[in-house]
């Protein structure tokens, strides 16, 4: 049922985000740093420096936004894919690869309603620590005294915005469109992702089914979700880099600004080279693989069905 799909998607999203959010923070910071202003050399270096400068919970900057909105986002994505697959199937016959891709396309298009503002807010919070650390480093390099450098860094830490403050400011200055900055880039990432992910998962999962009428074992669903998720994540990583750059409202010292998708693509290619489009690719794969593996296991277990079945008994 649709309520069960929505609950399953939400539970999967909450569990997955909690497990992998620090890696997602590292991905955002690695993608946003530009040549000449590098703060981090790798994912592990980013996480270590984040803990040292911002504490353990610094790795979870922006997690509240994700945990709040990931439930509707994942619920829409998974439920929409099932909806489109159902309506594209003819008399219960097996879907062709093209129809599976169309179903994924529909799911990716639907989810951006929630994904775009969620990513927009999350990126500002995740990247605030990098910008503050960069300003502190630049102050030290300018041979300021230790007391002056500390004072220069303090405002950046104290004035780090909250999701509520960012939302209010964007709504006040730009209206609802402010929360949908980077919508085109989000579509450019999420639609191809879903086109790759859902058909690939469905076909990998079928390999573990001994009979078409019987579910594959849960470990097959988990591994299929991991493989399909990481493959799709790496495939669309260039689009994710562009989206991250376009949605960042604040820039570090001497970092480029962009007017749109084409301008961003051109500047990254010319100034940072083609390999810049793969920044954070392994982080994204590490985030997406368990996220979607967990999602498929939750679907397999059917937690929502169990909860919904218990409601009438509880009322009785």
Short mmCIF file of C-alpha atoms in Angstrom, two decimals:
data_model
loop_
_atom_site.label_atom_id
_atom_site.label_comp_id
_atom_site.label_asym_id
_atom_site.label_seq_id
_atom_site.Cartn_x
_atom_site.Cartn_y
_atom_site.Cartn_z
CA UNK A 1 0.00 0.00 0.00
CA UNK A 2 1.05 3.63 -0.50
CA UNK A 3 1.21 4.41 3.26
CA UNK A 4 3.47 1.39 3.77
CA UNK A 5 5.76 2.56 0.95
CA UNK A 6 5.96 6.06 2.42
CA UNK A 7 6.75 4.76 5.92
CA UNK A 8 9.35 2.30 4.62
CA UNK A 9 11.03 5.02 2.56
CA UNK A 10 11.08 7.37 5.53
CA UNK A 11 12.52 4.81 7.96
CA UNK A 12 15.18 3.81 5.45
CA UNK A 13 16.16 7.44 4.91
CA UNK A 14 16.47 8.21 8.62
CA UNK A 15 18.64 5.16 9.33
CA UNK A 16 20.81 5.69 6.26
CA UNK A 17 21.43 9.41 6.78
CA UNK A 18 22.39 8.92 10.43
CA UNK A 19 24.98 6.31 9.43
CA UNK A 20 26.65 8.12 6.54
CA UNK A 21 26.20 11.87 7.15
CA UNK A 22 29.85 12.61 8.12
CA UNK A 23 30.98 11.17 4.78
CA UNK A 24 28.42 13.36 3.00
CA UNK A 25 29.80 16.42 4.80
CA UNK A 26 33.31 15.51 3.59
CA UNK A 27 31.96 15.14 0.05
CA UNK A 28 30.44 18.63 0.08
CA UNK A 29 33.61 20.26 1.40
CA UNK A 30 35.87 18.43 -1.05
CA UNK A 31 33.65 19.40 -3.98
CA UNK A 32 33.48 23.06 -2.99
CA UNK A 33 37.18 23.71 -2.48
CA UNK A 34 38.92 25.12 -5.53
CA UNK A 35 42.51 25.05 -6.74
CA UNK A 36 44.83 27.25 -4.72
CA UNK A 37 42.49 27.24 -1.72
CA UNK A 38 42.57 23.57 -0.73
CA UNK A 39 41.90 22.87 2.93
CA UNK A 40 41.63 19.08 2.67
CA UNK A 41 43.55 16.44 0.76
CA UNK A 42 41.14 13.53 1.21
CA UNK A 43 37.99 12.37 2.97
CA UNK A 44 39.89 11.19 6.07
CA UNK A 45 41.90 14.42 6.22
CA UNK A 46 38.66 16.42 6.02
CA UNK A 47 36.99 14.45 8.83
CA UNK A 48 40.05 14.63 11.10
CA UNK A 49 40.40 18.40 10.63
CA UNK A 50 36.65 18.87 11.14
CA UNK A 51 36.76 17.01 14.47
CA UNK A 52 39.80 18.99 15.62
CA UNK A 53 38.34 22.40 14.75
CA UNK A 54 34.60 21.86 15.28
CA UNK A 55 34.35 18.86 17.57
CA UNK A 56 32.68 15.50 16.93
CA UNK A 57 29.26 17.02 16.28
CA UNK A 58 30.83 19.30 13.68
CA UNK A 59 30.62 16.30 11.35
CA UNK A 60 26.83 16.46 11.68
CA UNK A 61 26.40 20.11 10.67
CA UNK A 62 23.22 20.18 8.58
CA UNK A 63 22.08 16.73 9.67
CA UNK A 64 18.89 18.12 11.22
CA UNK A 65 17.77 19.41 7.82
CA UNK A 66 18.48 16.07 6.21
CA UNK A 67 16.77 14.07 8.94
CA UNK A 68 13.71 16.32 8.71
CA UNK A 69 13.34 16.22 4.93
CA UNK A 70 14.86 12.86 4.01
CA UNK A 71 11.67 11.05 5.03
CA UNK A 72 9.46 12.76 2.42
CA UNK A 73 12.31 12.74 -0.12
CA UNK A 74 13.05 9.01 0.06
CA UNK A 75 9.36 8.20 0.43
CA UNK A 76 8.53 10.13 -2.75
CA UNK A 77 11.45 8.58 -4.65
CA UNK A 78 10.71 4.95 -3.78
CA UNK A 79 6.93 5.25 -3.92
CA UNK A 80 7.02 7.15 -7.24
CA UNK A 81 9.23 4.50 -8.81
CA UNK A 82 6.81 1.76 -7.72
CA UNK A 83 3.88 3.86 -8.99
CA UNK A 84 5.40 4.39 -12.43
CA UNK A 85 6.54 0.77 -12.69
CA UNK A 86 3.01 -0.39 -11.91
CA UNK A 87 1.39 1.86 -14.51
CA UNK A 88 4.01 1.13 -17.17
CA UNK A 89 3.61 -2.63 -16.84
CA UNK A 90 1.15 -4.30 -19.19
CA UNK A 91 -1.06 -6.93 -17.57
CA UNK A 92 1.63 -7.75 -15.02
CA UNK A 93 4.20 -8.56 -17.71
CA UNK A 94 7.89 -7.98 -17.17
CA UNK A 95 8.96 -4.38 -17.79
CA UNK A 96 11.32 -3.71 -20.66
CA UNK A 97 14.57 -1.90 -19.86
CA UNK A 98 13.23 1.26 -21.51
CA UNK A 99 10.11 1.24 -19.34
CA UNK A 100 12.22 0.63 -16.23
CA UNK A 101 14.31 3.67 -17.16
CA UNK A 102 11.17 5.74 -17.73
CA UNK A 103 9.89 4.75 -14.28
CA UNK A 104 13.22 5.82 -12.76
CA UNK A 105 13.05 9.09 -14.70
CA UNK A 106 9.61 9.79 -13.25
CA UNK A 107 10.80 9.02 -9.72
CA UNK A 108 13.83 11.31 -10.06
CA UNK A 109 11.69 14.14 -11.39
CA UNK A 110 9.18 13.87 -8.53
CA UNK A 111 11.74 13.83 -5.74
CA UNK A 112 13.36 17.20 -6.62
CA UNK A 113 10.35 18.92 -5.06
CA UNK A 114 11.89 18.06 -1.70
CA UNK A 115 15.51 17.36 -2.67
CA UNK A 116 16.36 20.85 -3.98
CA UNK A 117 15.54 22.89 -0.83
CA UNK A 118 16.94 20.11 1.38
CA UNK A 119 20.28 20.07 -0.46
CA UNK A 120 20.32 23.87 -0.65
CA UNK A 121 20.08 24.28 3.13
CA UNK A 122 22.31 21.31 3.92
CA UNK A 123 25.17 22.56 1.75
CA UNK A 124 25.26 25.98 3.46
CA UNK A 125 25.52 24.36 6.88
CA UNK A 126 28.04 21.71 5.83
CA UNK A 127 30.38 24.18 4.12
CA UNK A 128 30.30 26.90 6.79
CA UNK A 129 33.11 25.21 8.73
CA UNK A 130 35.36 25.02 5.67
CA UNK A 131 34.92 28.72 4.93
CA UNK A 132 35.58 29.68 8.56
CA UNK A 133 38.72 27.52 8.66
CA UNK A 134 39.93 29.00 5.38
CA UNK A 135 39.53 32.56 6.68
CA UNK A 136 41.48 31.65 9.79
CA UNK A 137 44.27 30.15 7.68
CA UNK A 138 44.39 33.18 5.39
CA UNK A 139 44.66 35.46 8.41
CA UNK A 140 47.60 33.42 9.73
CA UNK A 141 49.29 33.51 6.34
CA UNK A 142 48.96 37.28 6.29
CA UNK A 143 51.28 37.32 9.35
CA UNK A 144 48.66 38.66 11.71
CA UNK A 145 49.39 38.27 15.38
CA UNK A 146 47.92 35.22 17.06
CA UNK A 147 45.39 37.37 18.94
CA UNK A 148 44.31 39.17 15.76
CA UNK A 149 44.03 35.91 13.87
CA UNK A 150 41.89 34.46 16.63
CA UNK A 151 39.63 37.52 16.60
CA UNK A 152 39.36 37.30 12.81
CA UNK A 153 38.24 33.70 13.06
CA UNK A 154 35.76 34.19 15.88
CA UNK A 155 33.00 35.97 13.91
CA UNK A 156 33.01 33.24 11.28
CA UNK A 157 32.34 30.67 13.99
CA UNK A 158 29.81 32.73 15.93
CA UNK A 159 27.81 33.81 12.91
CA UNK A 160 27.39 30.41 11.31
CA UNK A 161 23.78 30.45 10.19
CA UNK A 162 21.06 28.03 11.14
CA UNK A 163 18.72 26.41 8.64
CA UNK A 164 15.86 28.58 9.94
CA UNK A 165 17.85 31.78 9.46
CA UNK A 166 18.88 30.81 5.93
CA UNK A 167 15.32 29.89 5.02
CA UNK A 168 13.89 33.16 6.36
CA UNK A 169 16.51 35.24 4.54
CA UNK A 170 15.98 33.44 1.24
CA UNK A 171 12.21 33.72 1.49
CA UNK A 172 12.49 37.42 2.40
CA UNK A 173 14.92 38.32 -0.38
CA UNK A 174 14.00 35.93 -3.20
CA UNK A 175 10.75 34.26 -2.27
CA UNK A 176 10.18 30.53 -2.68
CA UNK A 177 12.49 30.55 -5.73
CA UNK A 178 15.42 31.19 -3.38
CA UNK A 179 15.02 27.71 -1.88
CA UNK A 180 15.03 26.22 -5.37
CA UNK A 181 18.36 27.65 -6.48
CA UNK A 182 20.12 24.96 -8.51
CA UNK A 183 16.87 23.20 -9.45
CA UNK A 184 18.10 22.57 -13.00
CA UNK A 185 21.36 21.06 -11.75
CA UNK A 186 19.46 18.92 -9.24
CA UNK A 187 17.27 17.55 -12.04
CA UNK A 188 20.40 17.00 -14.12
CA UNK A 189 21.78 14.84 -11.31
CA UNK A 190 18.74 13.06 -9.89
CA UNK A 191 16.93 12.08 -13.10
CA UNK A 192 19.95 10.26 -14.63
CA UNK A 193 20.70 8.76 -11.21
CA UNK A 194 17.23 7.23 -10.99
CA UNK A 195 17.38 6.10 -14.62
CA UNK A 196 20.56 4.15 -13.82
CA UNK A 197 19.76 3.05 -10.26
CA UNK A 198 16.27 1.55 -10.41
CA UNK A 199 16.66 -0.67 -13.51
CA UNK A 200 20.11 -1.79 -12.35
CA UNK A 201 18.83 -2.66 -8.88
CA UNK A 202 15.78 -4.49 -10.25
CA UNK A 203 17.89 -6.65 -12.56
CA UNK A 204 20.60 -7.37 -9.97
CA UNK A 205 17.95 -8.30 -7.42
CA UNK A 206 16.35 -10.72 -9.87
CA UNK A 207 19.59 -12.68 -10.00
CA UNK A 208 18.98 -13.72 -6.39
CA UNK A 209 15.40 -14.83 -6.95
CA UNK A 210 14.99 -18.58 -7.35
CA UNK A 211 11.39 -18.02 -8.35
CA UNK A 212 9.83 -14.82 -9.80
CA UNK A 213 6.99 -15.01 -7.27
CA UNK A 214 9.37 -15.20 -4.28
CA UNK A 215 11.42 -12.30 -2.88
CA UNK A 216 15.19 -12.46 -3.14
CA UNK A 217 16.99 -12.98 0.21
CA UNK A 218 17.52 -9.76 2.16
CA UNK A 219 21.30 -9.85 1.68
CA UNK A 220 20.78 -9.95 -2.09
CA UNK A 221 18.54 -6.87 -1.87
CA UNK A 222 21.13 -5.13 0.30
CA UNK A 223 24.06 -5.89 -2.02
CA UNK A 224 21.99 -5.01 -5.09
CA UNK A 225 21.10 -1.66 -3.52
CA UNK A 226 24.75 -1.00 -2.65
CA UNK A 227 26.11 -1.87 -6.10
CA UNK A 228 23.37 -0.05 -8.02
CA UNK A 229 23.58 2.99 -5.73
CA UNK A 230 27.36 3.39 -5.89
CA UNK A 231 27.40 2.83 -9.67
CA UNK A 232 24.72 5.47 -10.26
CA UNK A 233 26.38 7.87 -7.80
CA UNK A 234 29.74 7.79 -9.57
CA UNK A 235 28.07 8.05 -12.99
CA UNK A 236 26.35 11.34 -12.12
CA UNK A 237 29.11 12.80 -9.89
CA UNK A 238 30.03 15.56 -12.41
CA UNK A 239 26.44 16.81 -12.14
CA UNK A 240 26.67 16.64 -8.35
CA UNK A 241 29.83 18.79 -8.34
CA UNK A 242 28.08 21.41 -10.49
CA UNK A 243 24.97 21.32 -8.30
CA UNK A 244 27.02 21.72 -5.11
CA UNK A 245 28.92 24.71 -6.51
CA UNK A 246 25.76 26.42 -7.79
CA UNK A 247 23.87 25.97 -4.52
CA UNK A 248 26.67 27.36 -2.32
CA UNK A 249 25.67 30.89 -1.29
CA UNK A 250 29.00 31.73 0.38
CA UNK A 251 32.42 31.40 -1.20
CA UNK A 252 35.85 31.07 0.26
CA UNK A 253 38.60 33.60 -0.40
CA UNK A 254 39.33 34.05 -4.14
CA UNK A 255 36.85 31.34 -5.15
CA UNK A 256 34.83 31.61 -8.35
CA UNK A 257 31.14 32.41 -8.55
CA UNK A 258 28.90 30.97 -11.26
CA UNK A 259 25.93 32.28 -13.21
CA UNK A 260 24.54 28.92 -14.30
CA UNK A 261 25.21 25.31 -15.29
CA UNK A 262 27.16 26.12 -18.47
CA UNK A 263 29.24 28.86 -16.81
CA UNK A 264 30.06 26.55 -13.89
CA UNK A 265 31.01 23.67 -16.19
CA UNK A 266 33.24 25.93 -18.31
CA UNK A 267 35.10 27.48 -15.36
CA UNK A 268 35.68 24.15 -13.62
CA UNK A 269 37.01 22.60 -16.86
CA UNK A 270 39.31 25.55 -17.65
CA UNK A 271 40.65 26.30 -14.17
CA UNK A 272 40.63 22.92 -12.44
CA UNK A 273 40.68 20.38 -15.25
CA UNK A 274 38.33 17.49 -16.08
CA UNK A 275 39.32 15.50 -12.98
CA UNK A 276 37.64 18.17 -10.84
CA UNK A 277 34.28 16.75 -11.93
CA UNK A 278 35.16 13.59 -9.98
CA UNK A 279 35.79 15.41 -6.70
CA UNK A 280 34.11 13.59 -3.85
CA UNK A 281 33.12 10.67 -6.11
CA UNK A 282 34.33 7.97 -3.73
CA UNK A 283 32.70 9.81 -0.79
CA UNK A 284 29.42 9.93 -2.69
CA UNK A 285 29.69 6.23 -3.51
CA UNK A 286 30.32 5.48 0.19
CA UNK A 287 27.27 7.55 1.11
CA UNK A 288 24.85 6.23 -1.49
CA UNK A 289 25.79 2.53 -1.35
CA UNK A 290 24.71 1.85 2.28
CA UNK A 291 21.90 4.41 2.03
CA UNK A 292 20.14 2.54 -0.75
CA UNK A 293 21.22 -0.86 0.54
CA UNK A 294 19.49 -0.06 3.83
CA UNK A 295 16.47 1.31 1.96
CA UNK A 296 15.99 -1.92 0.05
CA UNK A 297 16.41 -4.05 3.20
CA UNK A 298 13.76 -1.97 4.99
CA UNK A 299 11.49 -2.55 2.01
CA UNK A 300 12.30 -6.25 2.15
CA UNK A 301 11.58 -6.57 5.86
CA UNK A 302 8.37 -4.58 5.50
CA UNK A 303 8.56 -2.65 8.78
CA UNK A 304 5.70 -0.41 7.71
CA UNK A 305 3.41 -3.34 6.99
CA UNK A 306 4.10 -4.68 10.49
CA UNK A 307 3.34 -1.31 12.10
CA UNK A 308 0.17 -0.81 10.08
CA UNK A 309 -1.01 -4.32 10.93
CA UNK A 310 -0.50 -3.60 14.63
CA UNK A 311 -2.69 -0.45 14.60
CA UNK A 312 -6.09 -2.21 14.55
CA UNK A 313 -4.93 -4.62 17.30
CA UNK A 314 -3.74 -1.70 19.39
CA UNK A 315 -7.04 0.14 18.97
CA UNK A 316 -8.95 -3.01 19.88
#
